[in-house]
Short mmCIF file of C-alpha atoms in Angstrom, two decimals:
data_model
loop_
_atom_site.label_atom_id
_atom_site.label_comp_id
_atom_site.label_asym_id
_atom_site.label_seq_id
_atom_site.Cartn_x
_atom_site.Cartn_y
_atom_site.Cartn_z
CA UNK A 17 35.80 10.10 6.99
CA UNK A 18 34.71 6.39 8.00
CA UNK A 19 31.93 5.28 5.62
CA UNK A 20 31.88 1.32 7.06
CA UNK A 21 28.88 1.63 8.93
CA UNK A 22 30.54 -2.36 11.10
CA UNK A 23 33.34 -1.51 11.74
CA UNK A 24 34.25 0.77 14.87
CA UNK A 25 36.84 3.54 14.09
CA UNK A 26 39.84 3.62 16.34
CA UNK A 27 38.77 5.99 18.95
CA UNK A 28 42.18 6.35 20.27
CA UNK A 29 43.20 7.38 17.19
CA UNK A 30 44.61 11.28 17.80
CA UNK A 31 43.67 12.34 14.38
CA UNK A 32 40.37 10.77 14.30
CA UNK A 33 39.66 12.58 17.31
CA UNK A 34 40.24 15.76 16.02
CA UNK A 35 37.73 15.24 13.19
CA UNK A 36 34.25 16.78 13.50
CA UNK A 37 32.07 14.59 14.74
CA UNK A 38 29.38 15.43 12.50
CA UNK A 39 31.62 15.42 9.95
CA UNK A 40 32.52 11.71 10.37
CA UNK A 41 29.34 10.66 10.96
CA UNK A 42 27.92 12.24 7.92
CA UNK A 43 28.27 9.45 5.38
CA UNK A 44 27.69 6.12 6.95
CA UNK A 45 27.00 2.67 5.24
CA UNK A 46 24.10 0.61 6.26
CA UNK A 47 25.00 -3.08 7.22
CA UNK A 48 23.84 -6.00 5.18
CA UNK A 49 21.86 -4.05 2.11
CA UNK A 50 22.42 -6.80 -0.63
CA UNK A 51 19.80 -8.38 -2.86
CA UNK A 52 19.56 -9.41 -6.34
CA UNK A 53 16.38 -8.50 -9.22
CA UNK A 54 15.58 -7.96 -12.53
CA UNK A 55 14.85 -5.13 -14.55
CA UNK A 56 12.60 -2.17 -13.70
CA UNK A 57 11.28 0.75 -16.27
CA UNK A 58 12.08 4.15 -15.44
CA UNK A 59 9.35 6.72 -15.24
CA UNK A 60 10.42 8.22 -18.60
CA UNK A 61 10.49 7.50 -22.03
CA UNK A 62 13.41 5.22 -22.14
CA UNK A 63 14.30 1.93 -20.24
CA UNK A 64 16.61 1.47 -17.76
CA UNK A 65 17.71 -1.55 -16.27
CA UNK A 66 18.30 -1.40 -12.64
CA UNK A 67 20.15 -4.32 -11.94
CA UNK A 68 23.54 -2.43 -9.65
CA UNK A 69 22.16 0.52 -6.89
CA UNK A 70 23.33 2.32 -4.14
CA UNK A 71 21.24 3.44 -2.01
CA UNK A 72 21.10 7.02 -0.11
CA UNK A 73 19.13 8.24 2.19
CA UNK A 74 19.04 11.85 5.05
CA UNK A 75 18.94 11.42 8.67
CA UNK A 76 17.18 14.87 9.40
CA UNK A 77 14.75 13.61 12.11
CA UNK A 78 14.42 11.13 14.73
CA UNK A 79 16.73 8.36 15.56
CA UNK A 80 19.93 6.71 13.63
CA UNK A 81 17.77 3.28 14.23
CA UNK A 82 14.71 4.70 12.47
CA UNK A 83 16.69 5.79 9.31
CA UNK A 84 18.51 3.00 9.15
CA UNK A 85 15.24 1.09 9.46
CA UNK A 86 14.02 3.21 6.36
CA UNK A 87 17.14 2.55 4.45
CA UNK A 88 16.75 -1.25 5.07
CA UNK A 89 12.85 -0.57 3.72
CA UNK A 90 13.54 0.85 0.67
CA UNK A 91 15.92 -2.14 0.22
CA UNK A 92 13.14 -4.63 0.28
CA UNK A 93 11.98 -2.10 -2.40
CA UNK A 94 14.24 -2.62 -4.43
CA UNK A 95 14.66 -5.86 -4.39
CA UNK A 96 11.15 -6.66 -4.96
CA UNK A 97 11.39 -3.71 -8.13
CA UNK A 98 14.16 -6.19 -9.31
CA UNK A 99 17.66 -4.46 -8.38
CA UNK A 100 21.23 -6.13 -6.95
CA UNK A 101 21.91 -3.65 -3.91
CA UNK A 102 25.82 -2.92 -3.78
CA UNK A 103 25.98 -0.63 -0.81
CA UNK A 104 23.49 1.47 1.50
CA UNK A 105 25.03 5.26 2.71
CA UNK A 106 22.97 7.64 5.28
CA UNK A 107 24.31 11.07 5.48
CA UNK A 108 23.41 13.50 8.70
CA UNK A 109 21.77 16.65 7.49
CA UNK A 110 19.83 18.82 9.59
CA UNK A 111 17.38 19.20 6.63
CA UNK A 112 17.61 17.67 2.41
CA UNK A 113 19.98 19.66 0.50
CA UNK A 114 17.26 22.23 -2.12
CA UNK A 115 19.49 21.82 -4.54
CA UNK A 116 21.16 17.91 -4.82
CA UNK A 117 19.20 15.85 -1.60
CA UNK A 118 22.76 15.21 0.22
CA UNK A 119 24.85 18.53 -0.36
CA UNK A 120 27.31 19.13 -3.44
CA UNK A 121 30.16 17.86 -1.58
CA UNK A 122 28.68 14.43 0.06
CA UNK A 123 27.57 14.06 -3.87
CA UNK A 124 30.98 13.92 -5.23
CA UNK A 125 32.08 11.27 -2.59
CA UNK A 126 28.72 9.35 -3.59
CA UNK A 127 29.98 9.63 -7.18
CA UNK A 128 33.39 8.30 -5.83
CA UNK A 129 31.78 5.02 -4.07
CA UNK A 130 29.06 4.71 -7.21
CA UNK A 131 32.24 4.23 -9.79
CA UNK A 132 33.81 2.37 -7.24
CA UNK A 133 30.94 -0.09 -6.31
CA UNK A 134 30.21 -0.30 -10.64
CA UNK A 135 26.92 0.63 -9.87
CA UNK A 136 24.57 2.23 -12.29
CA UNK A 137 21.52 4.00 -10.51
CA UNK A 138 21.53 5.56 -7.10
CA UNK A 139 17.94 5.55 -5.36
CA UNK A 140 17.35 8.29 -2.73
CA UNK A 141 14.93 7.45 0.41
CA UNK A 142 12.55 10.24 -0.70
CA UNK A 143 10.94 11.94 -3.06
CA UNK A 144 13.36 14.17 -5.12
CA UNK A 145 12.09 17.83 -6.82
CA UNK A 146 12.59 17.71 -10.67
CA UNK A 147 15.49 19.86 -10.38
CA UNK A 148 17.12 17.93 -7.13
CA UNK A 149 17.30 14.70 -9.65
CA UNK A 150 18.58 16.83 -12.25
CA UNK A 151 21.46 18.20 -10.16
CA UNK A 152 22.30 14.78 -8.25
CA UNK A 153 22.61 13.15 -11.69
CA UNK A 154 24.66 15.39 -13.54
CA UNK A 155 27.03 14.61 -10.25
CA UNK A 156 27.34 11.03 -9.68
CA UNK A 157 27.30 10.82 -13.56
CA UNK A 158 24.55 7.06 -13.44
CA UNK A 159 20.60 7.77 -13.35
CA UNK A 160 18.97 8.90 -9.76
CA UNK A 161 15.75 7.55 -9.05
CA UNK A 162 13.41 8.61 -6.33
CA UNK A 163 11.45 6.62 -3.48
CA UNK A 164 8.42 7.42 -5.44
CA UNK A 165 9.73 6.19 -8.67
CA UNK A 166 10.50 2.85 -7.24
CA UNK A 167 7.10 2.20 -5.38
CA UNK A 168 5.30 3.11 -8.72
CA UNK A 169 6.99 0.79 -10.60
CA UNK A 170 6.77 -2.30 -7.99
CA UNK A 171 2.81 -1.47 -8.53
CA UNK A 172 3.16 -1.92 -12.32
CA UNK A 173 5.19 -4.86 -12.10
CA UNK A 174 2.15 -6.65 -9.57
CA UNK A 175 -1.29 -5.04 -10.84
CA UNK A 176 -2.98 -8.03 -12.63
CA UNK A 177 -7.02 -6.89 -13.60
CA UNK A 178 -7.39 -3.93 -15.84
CA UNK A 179 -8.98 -1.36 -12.89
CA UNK A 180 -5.42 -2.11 -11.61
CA UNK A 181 -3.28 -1.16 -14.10
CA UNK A 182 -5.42 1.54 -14.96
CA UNK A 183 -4.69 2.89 -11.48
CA UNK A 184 -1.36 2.77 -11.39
CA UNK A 185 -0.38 4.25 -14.57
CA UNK A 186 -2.08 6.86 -13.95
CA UNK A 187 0.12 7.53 -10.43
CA UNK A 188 2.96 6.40 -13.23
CA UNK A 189 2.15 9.61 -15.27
CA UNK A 190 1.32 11.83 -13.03
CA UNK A 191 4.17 11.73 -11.38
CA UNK A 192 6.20 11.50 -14.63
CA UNK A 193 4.40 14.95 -16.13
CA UNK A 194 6.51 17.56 -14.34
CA UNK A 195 9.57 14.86 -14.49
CA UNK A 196 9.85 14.54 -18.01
CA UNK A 197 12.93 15.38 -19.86
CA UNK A 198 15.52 13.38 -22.67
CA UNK A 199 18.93 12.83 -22.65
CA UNK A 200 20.76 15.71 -24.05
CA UNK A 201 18.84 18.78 -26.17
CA UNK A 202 16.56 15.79 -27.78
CA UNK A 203 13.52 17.13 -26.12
CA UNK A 204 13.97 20.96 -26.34
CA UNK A 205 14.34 20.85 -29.97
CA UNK A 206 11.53 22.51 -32.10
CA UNK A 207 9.54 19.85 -33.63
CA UNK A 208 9.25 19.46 -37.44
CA UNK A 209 5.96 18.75 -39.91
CA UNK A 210 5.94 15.49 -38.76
CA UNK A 211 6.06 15.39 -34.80
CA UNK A 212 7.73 11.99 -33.20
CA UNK A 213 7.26 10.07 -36.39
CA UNK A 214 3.90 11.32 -37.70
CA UNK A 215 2.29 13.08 -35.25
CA UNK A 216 2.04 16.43 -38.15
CA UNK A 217 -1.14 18.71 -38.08
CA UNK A 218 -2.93 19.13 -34.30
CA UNK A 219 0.31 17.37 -32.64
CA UNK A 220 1.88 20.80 -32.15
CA UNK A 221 1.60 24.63 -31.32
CA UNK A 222 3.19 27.71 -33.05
CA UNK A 223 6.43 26.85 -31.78
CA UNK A 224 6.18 23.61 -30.25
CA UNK A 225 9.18 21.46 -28.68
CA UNK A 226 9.06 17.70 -28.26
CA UNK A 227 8.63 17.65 -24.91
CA UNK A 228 5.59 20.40 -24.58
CA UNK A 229 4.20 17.56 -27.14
CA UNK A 230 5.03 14.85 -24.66
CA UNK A 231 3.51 16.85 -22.22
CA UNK A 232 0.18 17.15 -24.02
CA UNK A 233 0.00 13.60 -25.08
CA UNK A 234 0.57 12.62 -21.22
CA UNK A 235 -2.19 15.29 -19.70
CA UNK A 236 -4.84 13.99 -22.53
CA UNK A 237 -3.67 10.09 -21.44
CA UNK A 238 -4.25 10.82 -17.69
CA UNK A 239 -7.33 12.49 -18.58
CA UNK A 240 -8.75 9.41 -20.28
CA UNK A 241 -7.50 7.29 -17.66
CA UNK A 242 -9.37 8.62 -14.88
CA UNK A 243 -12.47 8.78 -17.07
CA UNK A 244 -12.08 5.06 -16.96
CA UNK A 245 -11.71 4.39 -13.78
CA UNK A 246 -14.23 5.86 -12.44
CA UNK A 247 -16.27 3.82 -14.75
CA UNK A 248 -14.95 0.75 -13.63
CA UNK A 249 -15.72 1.58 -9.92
CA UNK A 250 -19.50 1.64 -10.65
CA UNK A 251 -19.61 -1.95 -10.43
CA UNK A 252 -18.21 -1.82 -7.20
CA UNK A 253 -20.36 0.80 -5.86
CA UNK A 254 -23.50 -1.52 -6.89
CA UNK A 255 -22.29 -4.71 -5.55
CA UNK A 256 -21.72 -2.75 -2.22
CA UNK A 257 -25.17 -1.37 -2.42
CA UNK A 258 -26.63 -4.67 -2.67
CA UNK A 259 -25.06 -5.86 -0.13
CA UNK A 260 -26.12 -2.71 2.26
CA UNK A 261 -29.68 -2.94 0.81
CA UNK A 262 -29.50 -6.61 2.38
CA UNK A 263 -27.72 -5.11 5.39
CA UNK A 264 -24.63 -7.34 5.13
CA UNK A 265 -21.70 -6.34 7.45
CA UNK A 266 -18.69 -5.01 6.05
CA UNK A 267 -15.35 -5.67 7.41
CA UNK A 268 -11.89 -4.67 6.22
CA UNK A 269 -8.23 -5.43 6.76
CA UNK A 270 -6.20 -2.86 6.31
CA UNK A 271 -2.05 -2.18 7.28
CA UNK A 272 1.28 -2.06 6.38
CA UNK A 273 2.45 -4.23 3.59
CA UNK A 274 3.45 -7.63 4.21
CA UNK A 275 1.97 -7.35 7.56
CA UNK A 276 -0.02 -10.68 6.41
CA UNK A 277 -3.32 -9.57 6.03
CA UNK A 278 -4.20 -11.92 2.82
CA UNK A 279 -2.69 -15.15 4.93
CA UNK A 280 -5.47 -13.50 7.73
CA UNK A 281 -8.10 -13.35 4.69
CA UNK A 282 -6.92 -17.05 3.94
CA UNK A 283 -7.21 -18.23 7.32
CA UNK A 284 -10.86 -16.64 8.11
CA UNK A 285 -12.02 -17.73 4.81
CA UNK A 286 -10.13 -20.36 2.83
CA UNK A 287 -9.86 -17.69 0.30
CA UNK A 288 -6.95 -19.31 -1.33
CA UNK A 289 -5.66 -15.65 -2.14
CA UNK A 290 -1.79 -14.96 -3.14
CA UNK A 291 0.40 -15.22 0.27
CA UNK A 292 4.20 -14.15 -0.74
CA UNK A 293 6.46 -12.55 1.40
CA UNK A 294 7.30 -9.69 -0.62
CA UNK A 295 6.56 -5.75 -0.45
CA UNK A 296 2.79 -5.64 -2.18
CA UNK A 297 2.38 -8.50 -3.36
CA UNK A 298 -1.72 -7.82 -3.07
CA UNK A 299 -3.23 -4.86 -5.31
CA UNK A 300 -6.58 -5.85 -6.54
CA UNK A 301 -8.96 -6.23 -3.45
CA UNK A 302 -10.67 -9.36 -3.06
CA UNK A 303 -13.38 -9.57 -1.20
CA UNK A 304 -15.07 -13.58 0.66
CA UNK A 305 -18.11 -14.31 2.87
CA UNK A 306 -16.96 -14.94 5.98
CA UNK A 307 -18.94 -15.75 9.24
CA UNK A 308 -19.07 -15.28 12.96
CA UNK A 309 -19.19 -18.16 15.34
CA UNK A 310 -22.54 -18.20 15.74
CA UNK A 311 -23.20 -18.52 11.73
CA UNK A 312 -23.80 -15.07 11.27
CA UNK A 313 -22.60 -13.36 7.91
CA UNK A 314 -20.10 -10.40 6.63
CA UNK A 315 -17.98 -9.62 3.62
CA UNK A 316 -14.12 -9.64 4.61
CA UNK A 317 -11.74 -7.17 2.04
CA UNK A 318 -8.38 -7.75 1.88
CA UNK A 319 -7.11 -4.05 0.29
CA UNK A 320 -3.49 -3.16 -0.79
CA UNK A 321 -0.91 -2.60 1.61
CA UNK A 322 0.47 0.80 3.00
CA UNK A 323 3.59 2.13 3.54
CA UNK A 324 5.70 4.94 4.69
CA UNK A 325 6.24 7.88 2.83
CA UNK A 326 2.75 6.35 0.03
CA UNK A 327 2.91 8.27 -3.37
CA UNK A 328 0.47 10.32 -3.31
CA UNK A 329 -0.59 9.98 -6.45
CA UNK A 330 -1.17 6.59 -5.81
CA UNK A 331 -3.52 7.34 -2.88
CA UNK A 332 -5.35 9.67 -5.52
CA UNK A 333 -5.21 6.99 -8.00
CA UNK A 334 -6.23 4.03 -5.93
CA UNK A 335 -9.11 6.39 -4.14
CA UNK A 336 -11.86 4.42 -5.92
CA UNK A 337 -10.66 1.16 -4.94
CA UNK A 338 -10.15 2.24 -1.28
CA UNK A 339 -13.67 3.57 -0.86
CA UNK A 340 -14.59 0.20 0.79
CA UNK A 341 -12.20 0.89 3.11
CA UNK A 342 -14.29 3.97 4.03
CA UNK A 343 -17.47 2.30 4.10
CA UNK A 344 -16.74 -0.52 5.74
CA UNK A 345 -18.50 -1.40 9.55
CA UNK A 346 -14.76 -2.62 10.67
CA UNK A 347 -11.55 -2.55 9.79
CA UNK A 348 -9.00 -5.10 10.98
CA UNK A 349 -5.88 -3.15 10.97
CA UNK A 350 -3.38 -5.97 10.67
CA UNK A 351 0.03 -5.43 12.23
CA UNK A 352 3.45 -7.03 11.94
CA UNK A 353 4.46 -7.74 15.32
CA UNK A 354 8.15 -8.91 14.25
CA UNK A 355 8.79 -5.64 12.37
CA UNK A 356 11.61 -3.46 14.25
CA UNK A 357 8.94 -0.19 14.19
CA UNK A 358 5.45 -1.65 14.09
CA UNK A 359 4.57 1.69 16.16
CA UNK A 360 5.81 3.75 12.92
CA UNK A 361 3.88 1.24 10.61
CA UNK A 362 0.82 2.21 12.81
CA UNK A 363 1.37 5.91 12.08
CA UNK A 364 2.06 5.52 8.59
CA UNK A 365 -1.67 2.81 8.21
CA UNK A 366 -3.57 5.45 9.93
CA UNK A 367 -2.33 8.74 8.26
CA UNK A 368 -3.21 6.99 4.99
CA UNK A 369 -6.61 6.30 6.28
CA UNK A 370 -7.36 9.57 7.30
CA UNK A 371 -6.47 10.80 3.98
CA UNK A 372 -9.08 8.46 2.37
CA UNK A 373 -11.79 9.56 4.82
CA UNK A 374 -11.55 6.29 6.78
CA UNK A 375 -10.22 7.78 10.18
CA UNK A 376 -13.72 7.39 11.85
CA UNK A 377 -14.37 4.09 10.90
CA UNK A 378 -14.05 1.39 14.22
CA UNK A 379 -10.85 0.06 14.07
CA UNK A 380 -9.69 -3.22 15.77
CA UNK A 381 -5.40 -3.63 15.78
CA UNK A 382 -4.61 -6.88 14.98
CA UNK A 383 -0.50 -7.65 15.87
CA UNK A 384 0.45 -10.85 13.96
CA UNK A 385 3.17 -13.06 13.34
CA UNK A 386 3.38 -13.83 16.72
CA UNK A 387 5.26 -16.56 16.78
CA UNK A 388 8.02 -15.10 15.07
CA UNK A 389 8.03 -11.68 17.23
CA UNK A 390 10.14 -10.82 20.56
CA UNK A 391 7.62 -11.42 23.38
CA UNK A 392 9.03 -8.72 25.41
CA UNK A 393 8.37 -6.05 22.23
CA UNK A 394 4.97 -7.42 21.76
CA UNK A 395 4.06 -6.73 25.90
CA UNK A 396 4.46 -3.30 25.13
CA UNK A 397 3.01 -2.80 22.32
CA UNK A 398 -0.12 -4.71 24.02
CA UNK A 399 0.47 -2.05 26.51
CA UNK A 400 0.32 0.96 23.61
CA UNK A 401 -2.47 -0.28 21.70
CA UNK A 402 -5.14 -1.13 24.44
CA UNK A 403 -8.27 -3.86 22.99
CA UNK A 404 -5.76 -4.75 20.50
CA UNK A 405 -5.74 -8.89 19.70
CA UNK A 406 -2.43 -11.02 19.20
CA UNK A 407 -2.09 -13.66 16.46
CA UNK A 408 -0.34 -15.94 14.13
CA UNK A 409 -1.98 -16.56 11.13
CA UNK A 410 0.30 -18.67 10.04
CA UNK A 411 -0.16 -21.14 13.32
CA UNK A 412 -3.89 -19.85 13.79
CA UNK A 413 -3.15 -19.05 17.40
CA UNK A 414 -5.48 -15.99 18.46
CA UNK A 415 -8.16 -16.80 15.54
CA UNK A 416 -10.80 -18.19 17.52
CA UNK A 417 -10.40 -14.61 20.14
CA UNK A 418 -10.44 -13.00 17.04
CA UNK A 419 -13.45 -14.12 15.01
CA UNK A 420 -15.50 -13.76 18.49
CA UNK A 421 -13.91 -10.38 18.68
CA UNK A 422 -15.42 -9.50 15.24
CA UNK A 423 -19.08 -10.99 16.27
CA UNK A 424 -19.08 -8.92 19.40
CA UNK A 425 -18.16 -5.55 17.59
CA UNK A 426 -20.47 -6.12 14.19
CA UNK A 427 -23.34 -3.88 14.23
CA UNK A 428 -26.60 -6.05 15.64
CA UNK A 429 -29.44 -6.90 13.66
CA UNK A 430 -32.57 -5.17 14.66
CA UNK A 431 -35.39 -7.21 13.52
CA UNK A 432 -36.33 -10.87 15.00
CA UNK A 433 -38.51 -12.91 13.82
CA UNK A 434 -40.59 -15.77 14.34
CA UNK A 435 -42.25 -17.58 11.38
CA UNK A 436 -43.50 -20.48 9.79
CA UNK A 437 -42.00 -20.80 6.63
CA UNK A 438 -44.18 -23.05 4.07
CA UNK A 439 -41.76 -25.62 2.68
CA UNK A 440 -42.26 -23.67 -1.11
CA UNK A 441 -40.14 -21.07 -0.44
CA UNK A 442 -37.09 -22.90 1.06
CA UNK A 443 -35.38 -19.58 -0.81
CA UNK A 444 -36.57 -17.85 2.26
CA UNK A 445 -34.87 -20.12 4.72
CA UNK A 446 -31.85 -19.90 2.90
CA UNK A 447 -31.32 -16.27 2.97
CA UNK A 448 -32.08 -16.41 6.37
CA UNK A 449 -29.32 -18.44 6.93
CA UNK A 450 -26.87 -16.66 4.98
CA UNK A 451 -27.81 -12.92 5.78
CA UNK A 452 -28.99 -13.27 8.97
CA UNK A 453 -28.68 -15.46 12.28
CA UNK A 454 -30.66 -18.20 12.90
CA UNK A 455 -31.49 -19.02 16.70
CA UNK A 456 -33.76 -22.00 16.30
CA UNK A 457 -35.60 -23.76 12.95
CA UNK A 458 -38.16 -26.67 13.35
CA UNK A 459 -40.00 -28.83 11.06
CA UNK A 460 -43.45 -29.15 11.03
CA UNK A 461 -46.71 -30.20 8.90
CA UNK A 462 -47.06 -26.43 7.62
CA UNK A 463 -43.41 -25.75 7.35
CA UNK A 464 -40.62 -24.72 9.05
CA UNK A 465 -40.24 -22.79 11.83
CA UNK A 466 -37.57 -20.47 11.91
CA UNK A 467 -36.68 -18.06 14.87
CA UNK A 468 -34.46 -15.64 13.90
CA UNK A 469 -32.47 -12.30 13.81
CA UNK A 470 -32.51 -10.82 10.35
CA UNK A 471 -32.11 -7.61 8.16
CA UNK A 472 -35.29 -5.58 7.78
CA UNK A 473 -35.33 -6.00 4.16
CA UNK A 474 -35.93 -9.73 4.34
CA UNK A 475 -38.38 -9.24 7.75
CA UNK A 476 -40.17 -7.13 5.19
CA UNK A 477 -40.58 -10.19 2.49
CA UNK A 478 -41.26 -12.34 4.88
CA UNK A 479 -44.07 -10.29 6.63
CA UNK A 480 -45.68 -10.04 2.91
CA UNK A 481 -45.54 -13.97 2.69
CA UNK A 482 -48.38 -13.70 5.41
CA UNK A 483 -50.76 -15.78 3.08
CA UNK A 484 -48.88 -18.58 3.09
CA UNK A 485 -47.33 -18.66 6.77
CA UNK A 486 -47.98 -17.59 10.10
CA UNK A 487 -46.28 -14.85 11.84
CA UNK A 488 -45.32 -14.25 15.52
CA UNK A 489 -43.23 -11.65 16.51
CA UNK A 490 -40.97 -12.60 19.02
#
């Protein structure tokens, strides 16, 4: 069996002729899969540090490129979860093994290059069954850990406000609930008067092991969790409110992580937000005032990145913060134009946004890093994605198309006015300015005199200031 994915096997070979080709093909390494980290928590009760991986993965669909392409993925996951990759395998399977992900046999040779390698956690390129990570483990004798497993934990390690963290440990335990187990019988032992060191009266059942405590603790945590997050998304719910109420447009970027959509916040708004290039680096959404060419005003959200394959518990978990997604009037769905499947990061964006209700919502495809991409790639996927715009927000080519591209696709303001403003309520101007557009404004004796396009709320206030100014509708 050849498992060196560079080198070519001798062909000429009789023998290696002979062999099945499916059969030689069936374990193949993955070409430069090395990356260093630091430690990572697994998604039970005890640490482990993942410092030495191989990683596996199951061509059952599509091309050898595009699973290679995922292996190479969940290698940027792991090294932004903190892990040294040693090796990268990809076994051909007409469908994942029920019982151990890559077959009983391929497991014993993965056991054979994991001892060899010194590694001491394999991570699959999917999400394993509770009894698939059992198996594989008891196999390749180091700990198995899931695709899921390792996004969860890259959102612990990079949620900073408390709405965040809340989120993601609750994904965390969630998916950890039918997971759970110890090492050895520690878990299915009966527990005594004094459950996991003082637990006692109203910790247990007639009965009760340690784990069906563990499991009880965990359901009443995730309980209280989402009670809490869904009180800390009222305050986003009112701020968006007020801003509706003042008929403020909404606008959204949305895509694949590291696609660049906070350097696009940054370069629309001087946000100043965190631009790394590493797999979600951006969890907490931050939301600027932004404006169109001609002065006109919107809120711009920069959200948390998607990805193939997205937990989805953390799509349930993150629902609250991804209902401005939903609501918004736009969404700029940011694209990386060097990537070697930016059609398959499409797919993956815009399954996620179905499944948060956003599918309907007007979507503009944004392609950037331009300047690093292959200009022959980027004419078709121009060609795929009709209207879409090209850009480099790094270089700030395509910004200026862009930002008119925005104006011309904003919903329109209704309501025009033409007033004389009295020179006491300058407040009026102001918000005239900032929530509206502003075609012309004079100064005169009485005040000034603003023409301009502006929410109905504030043509309201100032058709009640009709005492102090005079009113012509345009």
């Amino acid at each position: 069996m050849s498992t060196v994915f560079d080198e070519q096997p001798d062909l000429g070979d009789p023998d290696l002729a002979n062999m099945d080709l499916e059969d030689r093909h069936a374990l193949r390494r993955v070409a430069g899969l090395s990356t260093e980290l630091q430690d990572i928590s697994e998604v039970e009760y005890r640490a482990l540090r993942l410092e030495r991986v191989v990683l596996i993965g199951v061509w059952a669909e599509g091309s050898l490129a595009s699973a290679e392409n995922s292996l190479r993925e969940l290698r940027r996951l792991a090294e932004t979860a903190g892990s040294e990759v040693l090796d990268g395998l990809i076994q051909r399977r007409s469908r994942v093994d029920a019982a151990t992900y890559v077959g009983s046999g391929k497991a014993r040779e993965l056991a054979d290059i994991v001892a060899a390698a010194g590694a001491d956690t394999v991570i699959c390129d999917g999400e394993l069954t509770p009894s698939q990570l059992r198996r594989l483990e008891s196999v390749v004798q180091v700990k198995v850990i899931d695709r899921t497993a390792l996004i969860l934990d890259i959102f612990a390690q990079h949620a900073r406000s408390r709405e965040g963290k809340a989120q993601v440990e609750l994904a965390q335990l969630q998916y950890m609930l039918p997971r759970l187990r110890g090492w050895g019988e520690s878990l299915s032992r009966q527990a005594g008067g004094r459950v996991a060191g003082g637990g006692g009266i109203g910790t247990r059942g007639p009965g009760e092991t340690k784990i069906e405590t563990d499991r009880r603790r965990l359901r009443a945590r995730i309980s209280r969790l989402q009670k809490d997050i869904s009180g800390m998304s009222t305050g986003r719910r009112v701020q968006r409110g007020q801003r509706r109420r003042r008929d403020v447009p909404s606008v959204v970027i949305a895509g694949y992580t590291n696609a660049g959509k906070s350097s696009l916040l940054n370069a629309l708004t001087g946000a100043g937000v965190l631009v790394e290039d590493a797999l979600f680096a951006t969890l907490d959404p931050a939301v600027r005032r932004a404006e169109t060419p001609s002065g006109r005003a919107y809120t711009l959200t920069d959200t948390v990145g998607f990805v193939r394959h997205l937990p989805h518990q953390l799509v349930d978990a993150f629902r609250s913060t991804l209902e401005e997604t939903a609501e918004a009037d736009l969404i700029l769905h940011v694209v990386d134009g060097s990537d070697a499947e930016p059609e398959a990061q499409i797919a993956a964006v815009r399954g996620v946004l179905a499944e948060i209700g956003a599918g309907q919502v007007r979507e503009l495809v944004v392609v950037n890093k331009t300047d690093s991409a292959d200009p022959v790639a980027l004419q078709g996927l121009r060609a795929r994605e009709p209207g879409s715009l090209s850009i480099s927000a790094q270089t700030g080519a395509g910004l200026a198309a862009l930002r008119d591209a925005i104006e011309a696709v904003l919903p329109r303001l209704d309501v025009q006015v033409k007033v004389t403003v009295p020179y006491s309520r300058g407040d009026l101007v102001a918000r005239a300015h900032a929530e509206g557009e502003v075609l012309t404004a004079e100064h005169s004796a009485d005040g000034t005199l603003l023409e301009a396009r502006v929410p109905p709320g504030l043509a309201a206030q100032l058709d009640a200031a009709l005492d102090d100014c005079v009113q012509v509708q345009a």
